[in-house]
Coordinates of C-alpha atoms in Angstrom, one line a residue:
M188 CA 6.0 17.7 -5.5
E189 CA 9.5 15.6 -3.7
L190 CA 9.9 14.6 -0.6
Y191 CA 13.5 14.9 0.7
F192 CA 14.7 13.4 3.9
L193 CA 16.9 15.5 6.4
G194 CA 17.2 13.0 8.6
T195 CA 15.7 9.4 9.7
G196 CA 16.9 8.8 12.6
A197 CA 15.1 8.4 16.2
G198 CA 15.4 9.4 19.7
M199 CA 19.4 10.1 18.9
P200 CA 21.7 11.4 15.8
T201 CA 24.2 8.4 14.8
T202 CA 27.2 8.9 12.6
E203 CA 25.2 7.3 9.6
R204 CA 21.7 9.4 10.3
N205 CA 20.7 12.6 12.2
V206 CA 17.1 13.0 13.3
T207 CA 14.1 13.5 11.7
S208 CA 12.8 16.0 9.9
I209 CA 11.1 15.7 6.5
A210 CA 10.9 18.3 3.8
L211 CA 7.9 17.7 0.8
R212 CA 8.8 20.2 -1.4
M213 CA 5.9 22.3 -3.4
F214 CA 3.8 22.4 -6.7
D215 CA 7.1 24.5 -9.5
E216 CA 3.6 27.0 -9.5
R217 CA 4.3 27.1 -5.4
G218 CA 7.8 27.7 -5.9
T219 CA 8.0 26.8 -1.7
F220 CA 8.9 23.5 0.5
W221 CA 7.3 22.3 3.6
L222 CA 9.0 20.8 6.6
F223 CA 7.9 18.6 8.8
D224 CA 9.5 18.4 12.3
A225 CA 12.8 20.0 12.3
G226 CA 15.3 18.0 14.2
E227 CA 18.6 18.6 16.6
A228 CA 21.0 20.6 13.6
T229 CA 18.2 20.0 10.7
Q230 CA 19.6 23.9 9.7
H231 CA 22.9 21.5 8.5
Q232 CA 21.4 18.9 7.1
I233 CA 19.5 22.1 4.3
L234 CA 22.7 23.9 4.5
K235 CA 24.2 20.3 2.3
S236 CA 20.2 19.8 0.9
P237 CA 19.4 22.7 -2.7
L238 CA 16.5 24.1 -0.4
K239 CA 16.7 27.3 0.4
P240 CA 15.4 28.8 3.9
S241 CA 14.5 31.5 1.9
K242 CA 11.3 29.4 0.4
L243 CA 10.1 28.0 3.4
E244 CA 6.6 28.4 4.0
K245 CA 5.4 25.9 6.2
I246 CA 5.8 24.0 9.4
F247 CA 4.4 20.9 10.4
V248 CA 5.8 19.5 13.4
T249 CA 4.1 16.0 14.8
H250 CA 5.1 16.3 18.8
L251 CA 7.3 18.2 20.9
H252 CA 9.7 15.0 21.7
G253 CA 13.3 16.7 21.3
D254 CA 14.4 14.4 18.2
H255 CA 11.5 16.4 16.2
I256 CA 11.8 19.8 17.7
F257 CA 15.2 20.8 19.1
G258 CA 16.2 21.6 15.1
L259 CA 13.4 24.6 15.2
P260 CA 15.1 27.4 16.9
G261 CA 18.1 27.9 15.4
L262 CA 16.1 26.9 12.0
L263 CA 14.0 30.5 12.6
S264 CA 16.8 32.5 13.5
S265 CA 19.5 31.4 10.9
R266 CA 16.1 32.1 8.8
S267 CA 16.7 35.8 9.1
H268 CA 20.2 35.3 7.6
Q269 CA 19.5 33.6 4.5
G270 CA 17.2 36.1 2.8
G271 CA 13.9 34.4 4.5
T272 CA 11.0 37.8 4.9
E273 CA 8.8 36.1 3.9
T274 CA 6.2 34.9 7.0
L275 CA 6.5 31.5 7.9
E276 CA 3.7 29.1 9.0
I277 CA 3.9 27.1 12.1
Y278 CA 1.7 24.0 12.9
G279 CA 1.7 21.4 16.1
P280 CA 0.9 20.5 19.4
A281 CA 0.6 22.3 22.2
G282 CA 2.9 23.2 24.1
L283 CA 4.8 24.4 20.5
R284 CA 4.3 27.9 21.3
Q285 CA 5.4 28.0 24.6
Y286 CA 8.6 26.1 23.8
I287 CA 9.4 28.3 20.5
E288 CA 8.6 31.9 22.0
T289 CA 10.7 31.2 24.9
S290 CA 13.9 29.6 23.0
L291 CA 14.0 32.8 21.3
Q292 CA 13.6 35.2 23.8
L293 CA 15.7 33.2 26.1
S294 CA 18.6 33.8 23.9
Q295 CA 17.4 37.0 22.4
S296 CA 17.1 36.0 18.8
H297 CA 15.7 38.8 16.8
L298 CA 13.9 37.6 13.7
N299 CA 13.2 39.6 10.4
Y300 CA 10.1 38.2 9.8
D301 CA 7.3 36.9 11.2
I302 CA 5.5 33.8 12.5
N303 CA 2.5 32.5 13.2
I304 CA 2.1 29.4 15.9
T305 CA -0.5 27.4 15.4
E306 CA -1.8 24.9 17.9
I307 CA -3.7 22.2 16.3
D308 CA -6.2 19.6 16.5
E309 CA -8.4 16.5 15.0
G310 CA -9.6 17.4 11.8
I311 CA -8.4 20.6 8.2
V312 CA -5.5 22.1 9.7
F313 CA -4.9 24.7 6.6
E314 CA -6.5 25.4 2.7
D315 CA -6.8 27.1 0.7
G316 CA -7.6 27.0 -3.3
Q317 CA -4.5 24.6 -4.1
C318 CA -4.4 21.9 -0.9
K319 CA -5.6 21.3 2.3
V320 CA -3.7 19.4 5.3
E321 CA -5.6 17.0 7.9
A322 CA -4.1 16.1 11.2
S323 CA -4.8 12.9 13.2
R324 CA -4.2 12.3 16.6
L325 CA -2.3 9.0 16.8
D326 CA -0.7 6.8 19.7
H327 CA 2.2 8.3 21.2
R328 CA 3.6 8.3 25.6
I329 CA 3.2 12.5 24.3
E330 CA 0.9 14.1 22.4
S331 CA 1.1 13.1 18.5
F332 CA -0.2 13.7 15.7
G333 CA 0.0 13.3 11.9
Y334 CA -0.9 14.9 8.6
R335 CA -3.2 13.9 5.6
V336 CA -1.9 16.9 2.7
V337 CA -4.1 16.2 -0.2
E338 CA -3.8 18.5 -3.5
K339 CA -7.0 19.2 -4.9
D340 CA -8.8 18.0 -8.2
R341 CA -6.9 19.3 -10.9
P342 CA -9.4 20.9 -14.4
G343 CA -9.8 18.5 -17.0
R344 CA -7.5 18.4 -20.3
I345 CA -8.8 20.1 -22.8
D346 CA -9.5 18.0 -26.4
V347 CA -7.5 20.6 -28.3
E348 CA -8.3 17.4 -31.6
A349 CA -11.8 17.8 -31.0
L350 CA -12.3 21.4 -30.5
T351 CA -10.2 22.4 -34.0
K352 CA -12.4 20.2 -35.7
A353 CA -14.8 21.8 -34.8
G354 CA -14.0 25.1 -35.6
I355 CA -11.8 26.7 -32.3
P356 CA -9.1 27.8 -32.9
P357 CA -7.5 28.7 -29.2
G358 CA -7.5 31.2 -28.5
P359 CA -9.5 32.8 -25.2
I360 CA -13.0 30.3 -25.8
Y361 CA -10.1 27.2 -25.3
G362 CA -9.4 29.0 -21.2
K363 CA -13.6 29.6 -20.2
L364 CA -13.7 25.8 -21.0
K365 CA -11.1 24.8 -19.2
Q366 CA -13.0 26.2 -16.1
G367 CA -15.7 24.8 -17.3
E368 CA -18.0 27.3 -18.7
D369 CA -19.9 27.2 -21.8
V370 CA -19.0 29.6 -23.7
V371 CA -22.3 31.4 -26.2
L372 CA -20.5 32.0 -30.1
E373 CA -21.0 35.1 -32.6
D374 CA -23.6 33.3 -34.2
G375 CA -25.8 31.6 -31.0
S376 CA -24.5 28.4 -31.1
V377 CA -23.4 26.8 -27.7
I378 CA -19.5 25.4 -27.3
Y379 CA -20.3 22.9 -23.9
A380 CA -17.1 22.8 -21.6
K381 CA -18.4 19.1 -20.7
Q382 CA -17.9 17.7 -23.9
Y383 CA -14.6 18.7 -24.9
I384 CA -12.9 18.2 -21.2
S385 CA -12.0 15.8 -19.8
E386 CA -12.9 15.2 -15.8
P387 CA -10.9 16.9 -13.2
I388 CA -7.6 14.9 -12.6
P389 CA -7.0 13.6 -8.9
G390 CA -5.0 15.4 -6.7
T391 CA -2.0 13.8 -4.5
I392 CA -2.6 12.6 -1.3
I393 CA 0.4 12.5 0.8
T394 CA 0.5 11.5 4.7
I395 CA 3.3 12.0 7.1
L396 CA 2.6 10.1 10.2
G397 CA 4.6 11.2 14.0
D398 CA 5.7 8.0 16.2
T399 CA 3.3 6.0 17.0
R400 CA 2.1 2.1 17.4
P401 CA -0.2 1.2 15.2
C402 CA -3.8 3.1 16.0
E403 CA -6.9 4.0 14.0
G404 CA -5.2 8.1 14.1
S405 CA -2.6 6.2 11.1
R406 CA -5.1 4.3 9.3
Y407 CA -7.9 7.4 8.7
L408 CA -4.6 10.1 7.4
A409 CA -3.2 6.9 5.0
Q410 CA -6.6 6.1 3.0
R411 CA -5.8 5.5 -0.6
A412 CA -3.3 7.9 -0.1
D413 CA 0.1 8.0 -2.9
V414 CA 2.6 7.8 -0.9
L415 CA 2.7 7.1 3.2
V416 CA 6.0 8.4 4.7
H417 CA 5.9 6.1 8.4
E418 CA 8.0 4.9 11.0
A419 CA 10.3 2.0 11.0
T420 CA 11.2 2.2 14.2
F421 CA 12.4 -1.8 15.4
M422 CA 12.3 -4.6 13.0
E423 CA 10.0 -7.4 13.7
G424 CA 10.4 -9.5 16.0
L425 CA 10.7 -6.2 18.3
E426 CA 6.1 -5.6 19.3
S427 CA 6.6 -5.9 22.6
L428 CA 9.4 -3.2 23.0
A429 CA 7.7 -0.8 20.0
E430 CA 4.6 -1.3 22.2
T431 CA 6.1 -0.5 25.4
F432 CA 8.0 2.9 24.1
Y433 CA 5.4 3.9 21.3
H434 CA 6.9 3.0 17.9
S435 CA 6.2 0.6 15.4
T436 CA 7.6 -2.1 13.7
T437 CA 8.4 -2.8 10.3
R438 CA 5.4 -5.3 10.0
Q439 CA 3.2 -3.0 11.2
A440 CA 4.2 -0.2 9.3
A441 CA 4.0 -2.5 5.7
E442 CA 0.1 -3.5 7.2
T443 CA -1.2 -0.4 8.1
A444 CA -0.2 0.6 4.1
R445 CA -1.5 -2.7 2.6
D446 CA -4.8 -2.6 4.8
A447 CA -5.3 1.7 3.8
G448 CA -4.7 1.0 0.1
V449 CA -2.0 3.3 -0.3
G450 CA 0.7 3.5 -3.7
Q451 CA 3.8 4.1 -2.2
L452 CA 5.8 2.5 1.9
I453 CA 8.8 5.4 3.1
L454 CA 10.0 4.2 6.0
T455 CA 11.8 6.5 8.9
H456 CA 13.0 6.8 11.7
F457 CA 15.1 4.4 12.6
S458 CA 16.7 3.0 15.9
A459 CA 20.7 3.2 16.9
R460 CA 20.6 0.0 16.9
Y461 CA 20.3 -0.1 13.1
S462 CA 23.4 1.1 11.2
D463 CA 22.2 -1.0 7.7
V464 CA 18.0 -0.7 7.8
E465 CA 17.9 -2.2 4.3
P466 CA 17.5 -5.2 6.1
L467 CA 14.2 -3.3 7.6
M468 CA 12.8 -2.3 4.3
E469 CA 13.3 -6.0 3.0
E470 CA 10.7 -7.2 5.4
A471 CA 8.7 -4.3 4.8
K472 CA 8.2 -5.7 1.5
L473 CA 7.1 -9.4 2.3
I474 CA 3.9 -7.8 3.4
F475 CA 4.0 -4.6 1.0
P476 CA 6.4 -5.2 -2.2
D477 CA 6.4 -1.1 -2.9
T478 CA 8.4 -0.2 0.0
L479 CA 10.7 2.0 0.4
A480 CA 14.1 2.6 2.7
A481 CA 14.6 7.0 3.2
K482 CA 17.8 7.4 2.8
Q483 CA 19.1 11.0 4.1
L484 CA 20.0 13.7 2.0
E485 CA 17.6 11.4 -0.7
L486 CA 15.1 13.4 -2.4
I487 CA 11.6 11.3 -3.8
P488 CA 9.6 12.1 -6.4
V489 CA 5.8 11.6 -5.4
R490 CA 3.8 9.1 -7.8
K491 CA 0.9 9.1 -7.8
R492 CA -0.6 5.5 -7.2
R493 CA -1.4 3.8 -10.7
D494 CA -5.5 2.7 -9.3
T495 CA -7.2 6.4 -8.8
T496 CA -10.4 4.9 -9.8
T497 CA -11.2 3.9 -6.8

């Protein structure tokens, strides 16, 4: 799984940064990517990236401010001309359906694929055999959500060496053991899966927050996440401004990451007043050392937390 930042700016685009949109490239076996927000010109950013709109599976919208949704109508329309035929699932706050349907209707845009729009509340908003996505409200001027993507635990590793010593050659038996099934051999003896399979491998957890002041919802979603993507609109010292406009500072983002015990913090959603975001990252590192400032059109591999036992 990999994160690809299509835009890292807040409010309006600058010459250095486009507004917010984050792609999450999913597991190889899924072969798709998910999008979190689609600010203005997101489709232009995708053209500069390795992402293919035909592989876009889901869009999760955090809130309905323009710098997070103005790119949606154009992206949806262009996807029709870029090989997109599979159903597209879109999740977000109340009002999202009206915005999308009205934009497409008034522009007379025709899609050659189906879209399913789900207006969400707190709780599990999507789940299948591979992963689940949980949403929680944040603290912003309008209704804003964060999302916690949880990959389900994978089966443990099979001890091939021990099975070979026991006289069990590779074959269908290995597959059954991998699935946790005990196997009865032709001579009546039983091979117990738990003796040859390690504990399940914990799935990856990625938390991506919308715009927010520090709040319980962000701390809840971030708990023990492998990666936390958190807005850092302002530098330390501008807490009063952040409070007024319902945003966070670098320090507040770092404190959330530290208190939630995450593996890595990635800062994004930088105010247009900052042409260089390196100082923002350095501020956060004083509190939470494993911090990155997202760069536009940068691919960041998602890595597991070093401590997965607690």
